[in-house]
Amino acid sequence: MFKNVFGSGFLVRTAHVILTWVITLVLFLYNTDLRRQEESSQLTQPVLFVLLVLVSVLLYFAVSLMDPGFVLPEEGEGKFGVGITEETQDMIPRASKSLRQRRCGHCLVQQQPMRAKHCQTCQHCVRRYDHHCPWIENCVGERNHRWFVLYLAVQLVVLLWGLQVAWSGFSPAPGWQQWLSRNGVLLAAASLLALFSMVVLLLLGSHLYLVSLNTTTWEFMSRHRISYLKHCGADENPFDRGTLRNLWAFFCVWGSVVWEQMYFAEGSDPV
């Protein structure tokens, strides 16, 4: 279920953790709100902030090391892969035969499930492939996508809170040189927090938007090259079931989905 922590991406993960705790330490070393509350024995917010940082780090490792939904080579022996019963197969129209028998030209998967894609970096086909994220050095797919979104949400809260804390710690000075001498390290930390906040905010917003449409980053960016989307119009998505149902299915429904069944549901045009 989880990758080797010392495998690919070890340096990226190490750098992420070190930077996270270094910035956290800077926020406590300077005369910020957290430092003042700690010195006055008001420990609720300092402890809560550290716990939230710890949760964000744990979520980062979970998403980074989790199996994103790799399609195993032996799954190609069946028609649809693990967990698909004969009764479910009978519910899928015969017209879908040509689509469900796609073969991966890179790995040993003989019948690639719909919405899966081969990742050149991970060297695996990934179910409901979204993208390969260099930040976590892992793919974002069917199994870890919701955890990735949760991680982004928690990380955004930590970053914005940290930015507010950093702002509270700037000390006045008679001139710019004296001000930079006093606040240079804190200013650098605040600049990183502001930069990361904008990046995470954009990522979180874009993922929530795509999730509400039941589409993926790969499908959104490359729909003109994807066989099962080529015939669809610019605003047509065969997997869209409405915003609320899409969000409910993404966050609350666990397990693999037979996308062929949804694709060829009543009202869809077979290819």
Coordinates of C-alpha atoms in Angstrom, one line a residue:
M1 CA 0.0 0.0 0.0
F2 CA 2.9 2.4 0.8
K3 CA 6.2 3.0 -1.0
N4 CA 9.6 2.8 0.5
V5 CA 10.2 6.0 2.4
F6 CA 13.9 5.9 1.3
G7 CA 13.0 5.3 -2.3
S8 CA 12.4 7.8 -5.1
G9 CA 11.7 11.3 -3.9
F10 CA 13.6 10.9 -0.6
L11 CA 15.5 14.2 -1.1
V12 CA 12.3 16.1 -2.0
R13 CA 10.4 14.8 1.1
T14 CA 13.4 15.5 3.3
A15 CA 13.7 19.1 2.0
H16 CA 10.0 19.6 2.5
V17 CA 10.1 18.4 6.1
I18 CA 13.2 20.4 7.0
L19 CA 11.8 23.6 5.5
T20 CA 8.5 23.1 7.3
W21 CA 10.1 22.8 10.7
V22 CA 12.7 25.5 10.1
I23 CA 10.0 28.0 9.3
T24 CA 8.0 26.9 12.3
L25 CA 11.1 27.3 14.5
V26 CA 11.6 30.9 13.1
L27 CA 8.0 31.8 14.0
F28 CA 8.7 30.8 17.7
L29 CA 12.2 32.4 17.9
Y30 CA 11.0 35.9 17.0
N31 CA 8.7 38.0 19.0
T32 CA 5.5 36.8 17.3
D33 CA 2.0 36.2 18.8
L34 CA 2.9 32.6 19.3
R35 CA 6.1 33.4 21.2
R36 CA 4.4 36.0 23.4
Q37 CA 1.6 33.5 24.2
E38 CA 4.1 30.8 25.0
E39 CA 6.0 33.1 27.4
S40 CA 2.8 34.1 29.1
S41 CA 1.9 30.4 29.5
Q42 CA -1.1 30.7 27.2
L43 CA -0.3 27.5 25.3
T44 CA -3.5 26.8 23.5
Q45 CA -2.7 28.4 20.2
P46 CA 1.0 27.5 20.2
V47 CA 0.2 23.8 20.8
L48 CA -2.6 23.9 18.3
F49 CA -0.4 25.4 15.6
V50 CA 2.4 22.8 16.2
L51 CA -0.2 20.0 16.0
L52 CA -1.6 21.4 12.8
V53 CA 1.9 21.5 11.3
L54 CA 2.4 17.9 12.4
V55 CA -0.9 16.9 10.8
S56 CA 0.1 18.6 7.5
V57 CA 3.5 16.7 7.6
L58 CA 1.8 13.4 8.3
L59 CA -0.7 14.0 5.4
Y60 CA 2.2 14.9 3.1
F61 CA 3.9 11.6 3.8
A62 CA 0.6 9.6 3.5
V63 CA -0.1 11.1 0.1
S64 CA 3.5 10.9 -1.0
L65 CA 4.0 7.2 0.0
M66 CA 0.5 5.9 -0.7
D67 CA -0.3 3.7 -3.7
P68 CA -2.2 6.1 -5.9
G69 CA -4.1 3.3 -7.6
F70 CA -1.5 1.3 -9.6
V71 CA -2.9 -1.2 -12.0
L72 CA -1.1 -4.5 -11.5
P73 CA 0.0 -6.5 -14.5
E74 CA -1.9 -9.6 -13.3
E75 CA -5.1 -7.6 -13.4
G76 CA -5.0 -7.8 -17.2
E77 CA -6.0 -11.4 -17.0
G78 CA -9.6 -10.4 -16.2
K79 CA -11.8 -8.3 -18.3
F80 CA -12.1 -5.3 -15.9
G81 CA -9.6 -5.9 -13.1
V82 CA -9.9 -6.7 -9.5
G83 CA -13.2 -6.3 -7.8
I84 CA -15.5 -6.5 -10.9
T85 CA -18.0 -9.3 -10.8
E86 CA -19.6 -11.1 -13.7
E87 CA -22.9 -9.5 -12.8
T88 CA -21.3 -6.0 -13.1
Q89 CA -19.7 -7.0 -16.4
D90 CA -23.1 -8.0 -17.8
M91 CA -24.4 -4.5 -17.0
I92 CA -21.9 -2.9 -19.3
P93 CA -23.1 -2.7 -22.9
R94 CA -21.3 -4.8 -25.5
A95 CA -20.4 -1.6 -27.4
S96 CA -17.8 -0.9 -24.7
K97 CA -15.7 -3.9 -25.7
S98 CA -13.3 -2.0 -27.9
L99 CA -12.7 0.6 -25.2
R100 CA -12.1 -1.7 -22.3
Q101 CA -9.5 -3.8 -24.1
R102 CA -7.0 -1.0 -24.4
R103 CA -3.4 -2.2 -23.9
C104 CA -0.6 -0.3 -22.3
G105 CA 2.3 0.1 -24.6
H106 CA 4.8 0.6 -21.7
C107 CA 4.0 -2.0 -19.0
L108 CA 2.5 -5.4 -18.8
V109 CA -1.1 -4.3 -18.3
Q110 CA -3.0 -6.0 -21.1
Q111 CA -6.4 -4.3 -20.5
Q112 CA -6.1 -0.8 -19.2
P113 CA -9.2 0.4 -17.3
M114 CA -11.0 3.5 -18.5
R115 CA -9.6 6.8 -17.1
A116 CA -6.3 5.0 -16.3
K117 CA -3.0 6.3 -17.7
H118 CA 0.6 5.1 -17.7
C119 CA 2.9 7.4 -15.8
Q120 CA 6.4 7.5 -17.3
T121 CA 7.9 8.6 -14.0
C122 CA 6.4 5.9 -11.8
Q123 CA 6.4 3.3 -14.6
H124 CA 2.9 2.1 -13.7
C125 CA -0.6 2.6 -15.0
V126 CA -2.7 4.6 -12.5
R127 CA -6.4 4.3 -12.1
R128 CA -8.3 7.6 -12.6
Y129 CA -5.0 9.3 -13.2
D130 CA -4.9 13.0 -12.4
H131 CA -1.2 14.0 -12.6
H132 CA 2.2 13.2 -11.4
C133 CA 3.1 15.7 -8.7
P134 CA 6.9 16.5 -8.3
W135 CA 6.1 18.1 -4.9
I136 CA 5.2 14.7 -3.4
E137 CA 7.1 12.7 -6.0
N138 CA 4.1 10.5 -6.5
C139 CA 1.1 10.2 -8.8
V140 CA -2.3 11.6 -7.8
G141 CA -4.8 9.0 -8.7
E142 CA -7.9 7.1 -7.6
R143 CA -6.7 6.1 -4.1
N144 CA -4.9 9.2 -2.9
H145 CA -6.7 12.1 -4.7
R146 CA -9.0 12.9 -1.9
W147 CA -6.2 12.7 0.6
F148 CA -4.2 15.1 -1.7
V149 CA -7.1 17.6 -1.6
L150 CA -7.3 17.3 2.2
Y151 CA -3.6 17.8 2.5
L152 CA -3.8 21.0 0.4
A153 CA -6.6 22.3 2.6
V154 CA -4.7 21.6 5.8
Q155 CA -1.5 23.0 4.3
L156 CA -3.3 26.2 3.2
V157 CA -4.6 26.8 6.8
V158 CA -1.1 26.3 8.2
L159 CA 0.5 28.6 5.7
L160 CA -2.1 31.4 6.2
W161 CA -1.9 31.1 9.9
G162 CA 1.9 31.1 9.7
L163 CA 1.8 34.2 7.5
Q164 CA -0.3 36.0 10.1
V165 CA 2.0 35.0 12.9
A166 CA 5.1 36.2 10.9
W167 CA 3.4 39.5 10.3
S168 CA 2.9 40.0 14.1
G169 CA 6.6 39.5 14.8
F170 CA 8.1 42.4 12.8
S171 CA 9.9 44.9 15.0
P172 CA 10.0 48.6 14.2
A173 CA 13.4 50.3 13.5
P174 CA 14.6 53.8 12.7
G175 CA 15.9 52.9 9.2
W176 CA 15.7 50.2 6.5
Q177 CA 19.1 48.7 7.3
Q178 CA 18.3 48.4 11.0
W179 CA 14.9 47.0 10.1
L180 CA 16.3 44.4 7.8
S181 CA 19.0 43.5 10.4
R182 CA 16.3 42.8 12.9
N183 CA 13.7 41.2 10.7
G184 CA 15.6 39.8 7.8
V185 CA 15.1 36.1 8.6
L186 CA 11.5 36.6 9.6
L187 CA 10.9 38.5 6.3
A188 CA 12.4 35.6 4.3
A189 CA 10.1 33.1 6.2
A190 CA 7.1 35.4 5.5
S191 CA 8.0 35.6 1.8
L192 CA 8.2 31.9 1.5
L193 CA 4.9 31.5 3.4
A194 CA 3.2 34.0 1.1
L195 CA 4.6 32.3 -2.1
F196 CA 3.5 28.8 -0.9
S197 CA 0.1 30.2 0.1
M198 CA -0.6 31.4 -3.4
V199 CA 0.6 28.2 -5.0
V200 CA -1.5 26.0 -2.6
L201 CA -4.5 28.2 -3.0
L202 CA -4.4 27.9 -6.8
L203 CA -3.9 24.1 -6.6
L204 CA -6.7 23.6 -4.1
G205 CA -9.1 25.8 -6.1
S206 CA -8.3 24.1 -9.4
H207 CA -8.7 20.6 -7.9
L208 CA -12.0 21.4 -6.2
Y209 CA -13.3 22.8 -9.5
L210 CA -12.2 19.7 -11.5
V211 CA -13.6 17.4 -8.8
S212 CA -17.0 19.3 -9.0
L213 CA -17.1 18.4 -12.7
N214 CA -15.9 14.8 -12.1
T215 CA -12.9 15.3 -14.4
T216 CA -9.1 15.1 -13.9
T217 CA -6.2 17.3 -14.7
W218 CA -5.1 14.9 -17.4
E219 CA -8.6 14.8 -19.0
F220 CA -9.0 18.6 -18.7
M221 CA -5.6 19.3 -20.4
S222 CA -5.5 16.5 -22.9
R223 CA -9.1 15.7 -23.8
H224 CA -8.4 16.1 -27.5
R225 CA -5.9 13.1 -27.3
I226 CA -8.0 10.8 -25.1
S227 CA -9.9 8.2 -27.1
Y228 CA -13.1 8.1 -24.9
L229 CA -13.4 11.9 -24.9
K230 CA -12.5 12.7 -28.6
H231 CA -16.2 12.5 -29.7
C232 CA -17.4 14.7 -26.8
G233 CA -18.1 18.4 -27.3
A234 CA -16.0 21.0 -25.6
D235 CA -18.4 21.3 -22.6
E236 CA -19.5 17.6 -22.6
N237 CA -18.3 15.2 -19.9
P238 CA -19.7 11.7 -19.8
F239 CA -18.8 11.2 -16.1
D240 CA -20.4 14.4 -14.9
R241 CA -23.5 13.7 -12.6
G242 CA -23.9 17.2 -11.2
T243 CA -21.8 19.2 -8.8
L244 CA -23.3 17.8 -5.5
R245 CA -23.2 14.1 -6.7
N246 CA -19.7 14.5 -8.0
L247 CA -18.4 16.0 -4.7
W248 CA -20.3 13.3 -2.7
A249 CA -18.8 10.5 -4.8
F250 CA -15.3 11.9 -4.6
F251 CA -15.2 12.5 -0.8
C252 CA -17.6 9.9 0.5
V253 CA -17.6 6.9 -1.8
W254 CA -14.7 4.5 -1.3
G255 CA -13.5 1.8 -3.7
S256 CA -12.9 1.4 -7.4
V257 CA -15.6 2.6 -9.8
V258 CA -16.4 0.9 -13.1
W259 CA -16.1 4.0 -15.3
E260 CA -17.1 1.9 -18.4
Q261 CA -20.5 1.4 -16.8
M262 CA -21.0 5.1 -16.1
Y263 CA -19.7 6.0 -19.6
F264 CA -22.2 3.8 -21.3
A265 CA -25.1 4.6 -19.0
E266 CA -28.4 5.3 -20.6
G267 CA -28.2 8.6 -22.6
S268 CA -24.6 8.3 -23.5
D269 CA -23.5 7.8 -27.0
P270 CA -21.3 4.7 -27.6
V271 CA -18.2 5.1 -29.6

